[in-house]
Amino acid sequence: VQQLVEARSNKVTKVKNSQTKLGWKQEIWKGLNSKLKTLQSKLQDLRFSSGYAKKATKSSNESAVSVLTGDGAVEGVQELEIHQMAKTAYMTGGKVSFKEGISGAAVSTDTIMGNLMNFDGDETKSFKVTVGSGDDAKVTGIDVTSSTTVSEVLSQLKNAGLNANFDTTQKRFYISAKESGAAGNFEFTSAKKVLVGTGEEGEELKWEYEDAPDNGVLSALGLTVEKVVDGENETSGLGGVATMIKGQDAKITLNGVDYTNTHNTFEVNGLTITAHSKTNGEKITLTTQRDTDGIYNMIKDFFKSYNEIINEMDKLYNGESAKGYEPLSDEEKSNMSESEIEKYEQKIKDSLLRRDSGLGTVSSAIKKVMMSGFSVNGKTLYLANFGIETANYFNATDNERNAYHICGDADDVDFSAKQDKLKS
């Protein structure tokens, strides 16, 4: 009976070991397939002439401007000046405090206006938010009563088209425009709410906000302006407590033509120009030419990926035999360290595709294509014509004999001294 049980147990163990090795084999193929897919993707960049028409633009002052070069950019030298950087309108409010006679916890978003200023019963007080200027200006009224909270004021400011926050640590409002540029400038003025609609049946009441004498709301919220920063100049304002930074557009001159934008990035004739600082009269040169380095690196990156996968295939195909090695049982693992287990199992994994016919077929097909010549204008060309070669058989490292090297590549010690045909 014991012998029969052992025989049965051995059969089960063999089946389990076969399943384990099959799973490992599938994982290896999964990894190879993923790398082949990546290689195929990189090959697409090499297939079409557009991959070799890349251009790049260099700036004589890269700290002041950066440039992205599109397909439509014209090769040549251009002249650029940066006169003004775009800014976003930004207000830092004065500190908000309780009115005289109110004490207790610090001002927060839950604080009601009645604790910040005086109201006459259920009186409503208003101020006007104007975003933009001229015909494009957007005017919104803000209404507050003694029970209106700071949080509700914030909500109304946001609905008016502004970014708004109340910092409970600093006890200040921080308000900014949604977008950079002069068009985002905003101002607050004391106002009164006036009914202009008749409110007939089916119609909503219509209100307008007219300028009115100071009603104390802006002062209570710390939003009356004391200092205005406009460009590089500071001027006194209304004698309040808030500081206002005016929004402004970016301004550049390219090849004698002036351009204005609400932000610091300009798209002009295939170039995406991002200004980083004023040039103060300095004229920057932008030189656009064929991106030799970019094309070279694209080819180099392809061969890096190719070498990685072909070397791995060769290593797996030429793997050492692991005859006599079988997956470890739980009992066997309990008597070994993690590193010992890993080393033992790796020995088996490295042998699973040894002399594998499927792997050999795929590997041979790829190598054959790479060694083939192709006719271009009646002349047969090989990779070697471009200075792309395999190493001498006797000098190459094991399982790296089918890898390609670019002559003159500074990152390749063994080939760096050779003539760089590819770059030229």
Short mmCIF file of C-alpha atoms in Angstrom, two decimals:
data_model
loop_
_atom_site.label_atom_id
_atom_site.label_comp_id
_atom_site.label_asym_id
_atom_site.label_seq_id
_atom_site.Cartn_x
_atom_site.Cartn_y
_atom_site.Cartn_z
CA VAL A 1 0.00 0.00 0.00
CA GLN A 2 2.82 2.41 0.88
CA GLN A 3 4.49 1.75 -2.48
CA LEU A 4 1.21 2.34 -4.34
CA VAL A 5 0.65 5.64 -2.49
CA GLU A 6 4.20 6.80 -3.26
CA ALA A 7 3.79 5.90 -6.95
CA ARG A 8 0.54 7.86 -7.09
CA SER A 9 2.13 10.81 -5.27
CA ASN A 10 5.04 10.90 -7.72
CA LYS A 11 2.63 11.08 -10.66
CA VAL A 12 0.81 14.02 -9.06
CA THR A 13 4.13 15.78 -8.36
CA LYS A 14 5.22 15.37 -12.00
CA VAL A 15 1.96 16.87 -13.24
CA LYS A 16 2.26 19.82 -10.83
CA ASN A 17 5.88 20.40 -11.86
CA SER A 18 4.91 20.35 -15.54
CA GLN A 19 2.15 22.90 -14.86
CA THR A 20 4.57 25.13 -12.93
CA LYS A 21 7.16 25.06 -15.72
CA LEU A 22 4.48 25.70 -18.35
CA GLY A 23 3.36 28.78 -16.38
CA TRP A 24 6.93 30.06 -16.22
CA LYS A 25 7.33 29.44 -19.94
CA GLN A 26 4.17 31.42 -20.70
CA GLU A 27 5.44 34.34 -18.59
CA ILE A 28 8.71 34.37 -20.56
CA TRP A 29 6.84 34.43 -23.88
CA LYS A 30 4.53 37.15 -22.56
CA GLY A 31 7.57 39.30 -21.77
CA LEU A 32 9.11 38.66 -25.20
CA ASN A 33 5.84 39.52 -26.96
CA SER A 34 5.59 42.78 -25.05
CA LYS A 35 9.13 43.76 -26.05
CA LEU A 36 8.49 42.81 -29.68
CA LYS A 37 5.39 45.04 -29.64
CA THR A 38 7.48 47.94 -28.31
CA LEU A 39 10.08 47.31 -31.00
CA GLN A 40 7.36 47.30 -33.65
CA SER A 41 6.11 50.65 -32.38
CA LYS A 42 9.58 52.19 -32.62
CA LEU A 43 9.95 50.74 -36.10
CA GLN A 44 6.99 52.85 -37.25
CA ASP A 45 9.06 56.01 -36.68
CA LEU A 46 11.71 54.67 -39.05
CA ARG A 47 9.38 53.60 -41.86
CA PHE A 48 8.25 56.95 -43.22
CA SER A 49 10.10 59.96 -44.56
CA SER A 50 8.37 62.21 -42.01
CA GLY A 51 10.57 60.60 -39.34
CA TYR A 52 13.62 62.06 -41.07
CA ALA A 53 12.17 65.52 -41.64
CA LYS A 54 12.34 66.53 -37.99
CA LYS A 55 13.51 70.05 -37.23
CA ALA A 56 14.78 71.70 -34.08
CA THR A 57 15.18 75.31 -33.03
CA LYS A 58 18.00 76.59 -30.85
CA SER A 59 17.80 79.85 -28.92
CA SER A 60 20.76 82.12 -28.19
CA ASN A 61 19.23 82.69 -24.72
CA GLU A 62 17.51 79.52 -23.53
CA SER A 63 16.80 80.95 -20.08
CA ALA A 64 14.63 83.67 -21.64
CA VAL A 65 12.74 81.58 -24.20
CA SER A 66 12.08 77.94 -25.09
CA VAL A 67 10.89 76.80 -28.50
CA LEU A 68 9.09 73.72 -29.80
CA THR A 69 9.46 73.12 -33.53
CA GLY A 70 6.51 71.87 -35.59
CA ASP A 71 6.51 70.22 -39.01
CA GLY A 72 5.62 73.49 -40.73
CA ALA A 73 8.54 75.47 -39.30
CA VAL A 74 10.84 77.11 -41.85
CA GLU A 75 14.58 76.51 -41.63
CA GLY A 76 16.59 79.67 -41.02
CA VAL A 77 17.50 82.33 -38.42
CA GLN A 78 14.91 84.62 -36.80
CA GLU A 79 15.19 87.52 -34.36
CA LEU A 80 13.12 87.80 -31.18
CA GLU A 81 12.58 90.38 -28.42
CA ILE A 82 10.43 89.85 -25.31
CA HIS A 83 9.01 93.15 -24.08
CA GLN A 84 6.50 92.07 -21.45
CA MET A 85 5.47 88.91 -19.63
CA ALA A 86 1.82 87.96 -19.15
CA LYS A 87 0.45 88.28 -15.62
CA THR A 88 -2.74 87.14 -13.92
CA ALA A 89 -4.75 89.73 -12.00
CA TYR A 90 -4.42 88.94 -8.29
CA MET A 91 -5.75 90.56 -5.14
CA THR A 92 -4.48 89.96 -1.60
CA GLY A 93 -7.07 91.25 0.81
CA GLY A 94 -6.41 93.00 4.08
CA LYS A 95 -6.89 91.18 7.38
CA VAL A 96 -10.53 90.66 8.31
CA SER A 97 -11.48 91.21 11.95
CA PHE A 98 -14.60 91.35 14.11
CA LYS A 99 -16.34 94.68 14.57
CA GLU A 100 -16.02 96.45 17.90
CA GLY A 101 -17.88 94.67 20.67
CA ILE A 102 -17.64 91.19 19.10
CA SER A 103 -15.21 88.69 20.61
CA GLY A 104 -14.71 84.96 20.60
CA ALA A 105 -13.27 82.55 18.06
CA ALA A 106 -11.21 83.84 15.12
CA VAL A 107 -12.83 84.86 11.85
CA SER A 108 -13.58 81.82 9.65
CA THR A 109 -15.66 80.91 6.61
CA ASP A 110 -18.63 80.38 8.95
CA THR A 111 -18.46 83.94 10.31
CA ILE A 112 -21.53 86.04 9.46
CA MET A 113 -21.30 89.58 8.09
CA GLY A 114 -23.23 90.89 11.08
CA ASN A 115 -20.14 90.17 13.18
CA LEU A 116 -17.91 92.14 10.80
CA MET A 117 -20.01 95.31 10.25
CA ASN A 118 -23.24 97.04 11.23
CA PHE A 119 -26.57 96.42 9.49
CA ASP A 120 -29.91 98.12 9.93
CA GLY A 121 -32.23 95.20 10.63
CA ASP A 122 -32.60 92.93 7.58
CA GLU A 123 -30.87 95.49 5.35
CA THR A 124 -29.11 94.21 2.17
CA LYS A 125 -25.84 95.81 1.15
CA SER A 126 -24.19 95.26 -2.23
CA PHE A 127 -20.99 95.71 -4.18
CA LYS A 128 -20.21 95.27 -7.83
CA VAL A 129 -17.65 92.94 -9.44
CA THR A 130 -16.44 94.01 -12.89
CA VAL A 131 -14.28 91.52 -14.83
CA GLY A 132 -12.71 92.84 -18.04
CA SER A 133 -13.28 96.24 -19.58
CA GLY A 134 -15.29 98.02 -22.25
CA ASP A 135 -18.00 96.14 -24.12
CA ASP A 136 -16.53 92.82 -23.03
CA ALA A 137 -16.80 93.58 -19.31
CA LYS A 138 -18.87 91.24 -17.16
CA VAL A 139 -20.65 92.92 -14.24
CA THR A 140 -22.01 90.89 -11.33
CA GLY A 141 -23.66 92.10 -8.14
CA ILE A 142 -22.79 90.64 -4.74
CA ASP A 143 -25.49 90.93 -2.06
CA VAL A 144 -24.88 90.51 1.67
CA THR A 145 -27.06 90.69 4.76
CA SER A 146 -26.18 90.42 8.42
CA SER A 147 -26.63 86.60 8.18
CA THR A 148 -24.53 86.09 5.04
CA THR A 149 -21.45 83.98 5.83
CA VAL A 150 -17.93 84.47 4.53
CA SER A 151 -18.37 81.14 2.73
CA GLU A 152 -21.45 82.48 0.90
CA VAL A 153 -19.50 85.58 -0.16
CA LEU A 154 -16.84 83.27 -1.60
CA SER A 155 -19.49 81.38 -3.58
CA GLN A 156 -20.82 84.63 -5.08
CA LEU A 157 -17.30 85.73 -6.05
CA LYS A 158 -16.71 82.40 -7.78
CA ASN A 159 -20.03 82.71 -9.63
CA ALA A 160 -18.86 86.13 -10.80
CA GLY A 161 -16.01 84.41 -12.68
CA LEU A 162 -13.13 84.67 -10.19
CA ASN A 163 -10.96 82.29 -8.20
CA ALA A 164 -11.54 83.06 -4.53
CA ASN A 165 -10.38 81.68 -1.20
CA PHE A 166 -10.41 82.78 2.43
CA ASP A 167 -7.32 81.75 4.40
CA THR A 168 -8.45 81.19 7.98
CA THR A 169 -4.85 81.38 9.22
CA GLN A 170 -4.04 84.71 7.58
CA LYS A 171 -7.65 86.01 7.86
CA ARG A 172 -7.48 87.33 4.30
CA PHE A 173 -9.30 86.89 1.01
CA TYR A 174 -7.13 85.79 -1.94
CA ILE A 175 -8.78 86.48 -5.28
CA SER A 176 -7.51 86.04 -8.83
CA ALA A 177 -8.70 86.03 -12.43
CA LYS A 178 -9.52 82.74 -14.13
CA GLU A 179 -7.08 83.49 -16.97
CA SER A 180 -3.89 85.50 -17.35
CA GLY A 181 -3.76 88.70 -19.40
CA ALA A 182 -5.28 92.17 -19.28
CA ALA A 183 -8.73 90.84 -20.17
CA GLY A 184 -8.89 89.17 -16.75
CA ASN A 185 -8.51 92.40 -14.75
CA PHE A 186 -11.24 92.93 -12.17
CA GLU A 187 -12.34 95.57 -9.68
CA PHE A 188 -14.79 95.92 -6.80
CA THR A 189 -16.96 99.00 -6.31
CA SER A 190 -19.64 99.84 -3.77
CA ALA A 191 -23.07 99.60 -5.36
CA LYS A 192 -26.81 99.64 -4.81
CA LYS A 193 -29.28 97.13 -6.22
CA VAL A 194 -31.93 98.70 -8.45
CA LEU A 195 -35.05 97.00 -9.83
CA VAL A 196 -35.38 97.67 -13.56
CA GLY A 197 -37.93 95.00 -14.57
CA THR A 198 -41.65 95.18 -13.89
CA GLY A 199 -41.84 91.60 -12.72
CA GLU A 200 -44.93 90.86 -14.80
CA GLU A 201 -46.44 87.41 -14.66
CA GLY A 202 -44.10 84.81 -16.10
CA GLU A 203 -41.11 87.18 -16.02
CA GLU A 204 -38.25 87.21 -13.58
CA LEU A 205 -37.45 90.39 -11.67
CA LYS A 206 -34.54 92.22 -13.31
CA TRP A 207 -31.94 94.04 -11.28
CA GLU A 208 -29.02 96.30 -12.05
CA TYR A 209 -26.14 97.37 -9.83
CA GLU A 210 -25.33 101.06 -9.88
CA ASP A 211 -22.29 102.73 -8.33
CA ALA A 212 -23.12 104.04 -4.88
CA PRO A 213 -21.36 105.67 -1.91
CA ASP A 214 -19.19 103.40 0.23
CA ASN A 215 -21.47 101.21 2.35
CA GLY A 216 -18.67 99.57 4.35
CA VAL A 217 -18.90 96.05 2.86
CA LEU A 218 -15.59 96.18 0.98
CA SER A 219 -13.81 97.59 4.02
CA ALA A 220 -15.26 94.88 6.29
CA LEU A 221 -14.04 92.18 3.86
CA GLY A 222 -10.63 93.81 3.42
CA LEU A 223 -11.23 94.36 -0.28
CA THR A 224 -10.71 98.12 -0.66
CA VAL A 225 -7.48 98.67 -2.56
CA GLU A 226 -4.53 100.36 -0.88
CA LYS A 227 -1.80 99.49 -3.38
CA VAL A 228 -1.89 98.69 -7.11
CA VAL A 229 0.96 96.96 -8.90
CA ASP A 230 0.60 97.70 -12.62
CA GLY A 231 3.48 96.24 -14.62
CA GLU A 232 6.58 97.40 -12.77
CA ASN A 233 4.97 100.49 -11.24
CA GLU A 234 3.23 100.81 -7.88
CA THR A 235 0.65 103.54 -7.26
CA SER A 236 -1.53 104.43 -4.28
CA GLY A 237 -5.17 103.45 -4.50
CA LEU A 238 -8.28 104.20 -2.46
CA GLY A 239 -6.68 104.21 0.96
CA GLY A 240 -7.91 100.76 1.92
CA VAL A 241 -6.00 97.60 2.82
CA ALA A 242 -5.92 95.25 -0.21
CA THR A 243 -3.04 94.91 -2.69
CA MET A 244 -3.94 94.48 -6.35
CA ILE A 245 -1.62 93.12 -9.04
CA LYS A 246 -2.98 94.09 -12.43
CA GLY A 247 -3.15 91.46 -15.16
CA GLN A 248 -1.26 92.16 -18.36
CA ASP A 249 -0.66 90.59 -21.77
CA ALA A 250 2.63 89.18 -23.02
CA LYS A 251 4.28 91.20 -25.80
CA ILE A 252 7.03 90.08 -28.18
CA THR A 253 8.56 91.20 -31.47
CA LEU A 254 9.52 88.48 -33.95
CA ASN A 255 11.30 89.53 -37.15
CA GLY A 256 10.11 93.10 -36.68
CA VAL A 257 6.43 92.18 -36.18
CA ASP A 258 4.71 92.75 -32.82
CA TYR A 259 2.60 90.02 -31.22
CA THR A 260 0.38 90.18 -28.11
CA ASN A 261 -1.08 87.26 -26.19
CA THR A 262 -2.96 86.72 -22.93
CA HIS A 263 -0.40 84.08 -21.91
CA ASN A 264 3.33 83.62 -22.45
CA THR A 265 3.17 81.05 -25.27
CA PHE A 266 2.93 82.14 -28.90
CA GLU A 267 2.36 79.92 -31.93
CA VAL A 268 3.89 81.50 -35.03
CA ASN A 269 4.48 79.74 -38.37
CA GLY A 270 5.25 76.28 -36.98
CA LEU A 271 7.10 77.47 -33.87
CA THR A 272 5.68 77.33 -30.33
CA ILE A 273 7.54 80.08 -28.49
CA THR A 274 7.31 80.27 -24.69
CA ALA A 275 8.67 83.42 -23.09
CA HIS A 276 10.28 83.05 -19.66
CA SER A 277 11.63 86.56 -19.01
CA LYS A 278 11.95 90.02 -20.57
CA THR A 279 15.00 90.53 -22.77
CA ASN A 280 15.43 94.24 -21.92
CA GLY A 281 16.52 95.20 -25.42
CA GLU A 282 18.55 92.05 -26.12
CA LYS A 283 17.76 90.48 -29.48
CA ILE A 284 17.59 86.69 -29.31
CA THR A 285 18.36 84.59 -32.38
CA LEU A 286 16.25 81.50 -33.07
CA THR A 287 17.95 79.07 -35.44
CA THR A 288 15.76 76.39 -37.02
CA GLN A 289 17.39 73.53 -38.90
CA ARG A 290 17.08 69.81 -39.54
CA ASP A 291 17.20 67.98 -36.21
CA THR A 292 20.21 65.75 -36.94
CA ASP A 293 20.57 64.77 -33.29
CA GLY A 294 16.89 63.90 -32.98
CA ILE A 295 16.98 61.68 -36.09
CA TYR A 296 20.23 60.04 -34.94
CA ASN A 297 18.82 59.35 -31.46
CA MET A 298 15.60 57.92 -32.96
CA ILE A 299 17.66 55.35 -34.89
CA LYS A 300 19.93 54.71 -31.91
CA ASP A 301 16.92 54.11 -29.65
CA PHE A 302 15.52 51.56 -32.10
CA PHE A 303 18.77 49.57 -32.11
CA LYS A 304 18.99 49.73 -28.32
CA SER A 305 15.58 48.04 -28.10
CA TYR A 306 16.47 45.60 -30.88
CA ASN A 307 19.69 44.55 -29.16
CA GLU A 308 17.94 44.00 -25.84
CA ILE A 309 15.41 41.58 -27.29
CA ILE A 310 17.73 39.74 -29.71
CA ASN A 311 20.29 39.23 -26.92
CA GLU A 312 17.56 37.90 -24.65
CA MET A 313 16.33 35.53 -27.36
CA ASP A 314 19.86 34.22 -27.95
CA LYS A 315 20.43 33.78 -24.22
CA LEU A 316 17.19 31.81 -23.86
CA TYR A 317 17.81 29.70 -26.97
CA ASN A 318 21.39 28.92 -25.92
CA GLY A 319 20.49 28.41 -22.26
CA GLU A 320 22.27 25.77 -20.22
CA SER A 321 20.52 22.51 -19.55
CA ALA A 322 18.76 22.19 -16.20
CA LYS A 323 18.40 18.42 -16.36
CA GLY A 324 17.55 17.04 -12.97
CA TYR A 325 16.15 20.36 -11.71
CA GLU A 326 12.45 20.36 -10.83
CA PRO A 327 10.31 23.01 -9.11
CA LEU A 328 10.75 22.95 -5.35
CA SER A 329 8.12 21.59 -3.01
CA ASP A 330 6.92 23.65 -0.05
CA GLU A 331 8.91 21.38 2.25
CA GLU A 332 12.10 21.90 0.24
CA LYS A 333 11.58 25.69 0.21
CA SER A 334 11.23 25.75 3.98
CA ASN A 335 14.84 24.63 4.31
CA MET A 336 16.23 27.28 1.92
CA SER A 337 16.74 31.06 1.98
CA GLU A 338 14.89 33.39 -0.41
CA SER A 339 18.04 34.00 -2.46
CA GLU A 340 18.72 30.25 -2.70
CA ILE A 341 15.16 29.61 -3.90
CA GLU A 342 15.39 32.42 -6.46
CA LYS A 343 18.75 31.18 -7.80
CA TYR A 344 17.49 27.59 -8.05
CA GLU A 345 14.26 28.52 -9.87
CA GLN A 346 16.10 30.92 -12.22
CA LYS A 347 18.28 27.99 -13.30
CA ILE A 348 15.13 26.21 -14.49
CA LYS A 349 13.59 29.32 -16.10
CA ASP A 350 16.78 30.03 -18.08
CA SER A 351 16.57 26.56 -19.63
CA LEU A 352 12.87 26.44 -20.54
CA LEU A 353 13.34 27.80 -24.11
CA ARG A 354 16.65 26.03 -24.75
CA ARG A 355 16.65 24.95 -28.42
CA ASP A 356 12.95 25.89 -28.60
CA SER A 357 11.78 25.59 -32.23
CA GLY A 358 9.29 28.45 -31.97
CA LEU A 359 11.86 30.81 -30.51
CA GLY A 360 14.42 29.73 -33.09
CA THR A 361 12.00 30.44 -35.96
CA VAL A 362 11.14 33.95 -34.72
CA SER A 363 14.74 34.84 -33.92
CA SER A 364 16.06 33.59 -37.27
CA ALA A 365 13.40 35.50 -39.20
CA ILE A 366 14.29 38.78 -37.49
CA LYS A 367 18.03 38.28 -38.00
CA LYS A 368 17.51 37.48 -41.68
CA VAL A 369 15.65 40.73 -42.26
CA MET A 370 18.35 42.75 -40.50
CA MET A 371 21.10 41.19 -42.61
CA SER A 372 19.24 41.68 -45.88
CA GLY A 373 20.13 44.28 -48.48
CA PHE A 374 17.57 46.59 -50.07
CA SER A 375 17.69 48.28 -53.45
CA VAL A 376 17.63 52.07 -53.37
CA ASN A 377 17.95 53.91 -56.71
CA GLY A 378 19.51 50.84 -58.28
CA LYS A 379 22.08 50.33 -55.49
CA THR A 380 21.83 47.58 -52.89
CA LEU A 381 22.38 48.96 -49.38
CA TYR A 382 23.01 47.14 -46.12
CA LEU A 383 23.10 48.44 -42.55
CA ALA A 384 26.89 48.41 -42.82
CA ASN A 385 26.67 51.14 -45.48
CA PHE A 386 25.37 53.40 -42.69
CA GLY A 387 28.05 52.35 -40.21
CA ILE A 388 25.76 49.97 -38.32
CA GLU A 389 27.50 46.65 -37.71
CA THR A 390 27.66 43.54 -35.55
CA ALA A 391 30.82 42.91 -33.56
CA ASN A 392 33.52 40.49 -34.70
CA TYR A 393 32.38 36.97 -33.80
CA PHE A 394 35.44 36.25 -31.65
CA ASN A 395 35.33 39.65 -29.90
CA ALA A 396 31.62 39.64 -29.15
CA THR A 397 30.34 38.59 -25.76
CA ASP A 398 28.37 35.34 -25.57
CA ASN A 399 24.76 35.79 -26.72
CA GLU A 400 25.53 39.30 -28.03
CA ARG A 401 26.92 38.32 -31.43
CA ASN A 402 23.76 39.40 -33.26
CA ALA A 403 23.53 42.84 -31.61
CA TYR A 404 24.17 45.90 -33.78
CA HIS A 405 26.53 48.76 -32.98
CA ILE A 406 26.64 52.28 -34.44
CA CYS A 407 30.17 53.22 -35.44
CA GLY A 408 31.25 56.41 -33.70
CA ASP A 409 28.60 56.13 -30.98
CA ALA A 410 30.12 57.86 -27.95
CA ASP A 411 28.17 55.56 -25.61
CA ASP A 412 29.61 52.39 -27.18
CA VAL A 413 33.17 51.88 -25.88
CA ASP A 414 34.16 49.32 -28.51
CA PHE A 415 32.85 51.32 -31.48
CA SER A 416 33.25 54.95 -30.41
CA ALA A 417 36.60 55.37 -32.20
CA LYS A 418 35.19 54.31 -35.59
CA GLN A 419 34.00 56.74 -38.27
CA ASP A 420 30.47 57.95 -37.56
CA LYS A 421 28.90 57.29 -40.98
CA LEU A 422 25.36 57.46 -39.62
CA LYS A 423 25.71 60.98 -38.21
CA SER A 424 27.28 62.30 -41.43
#
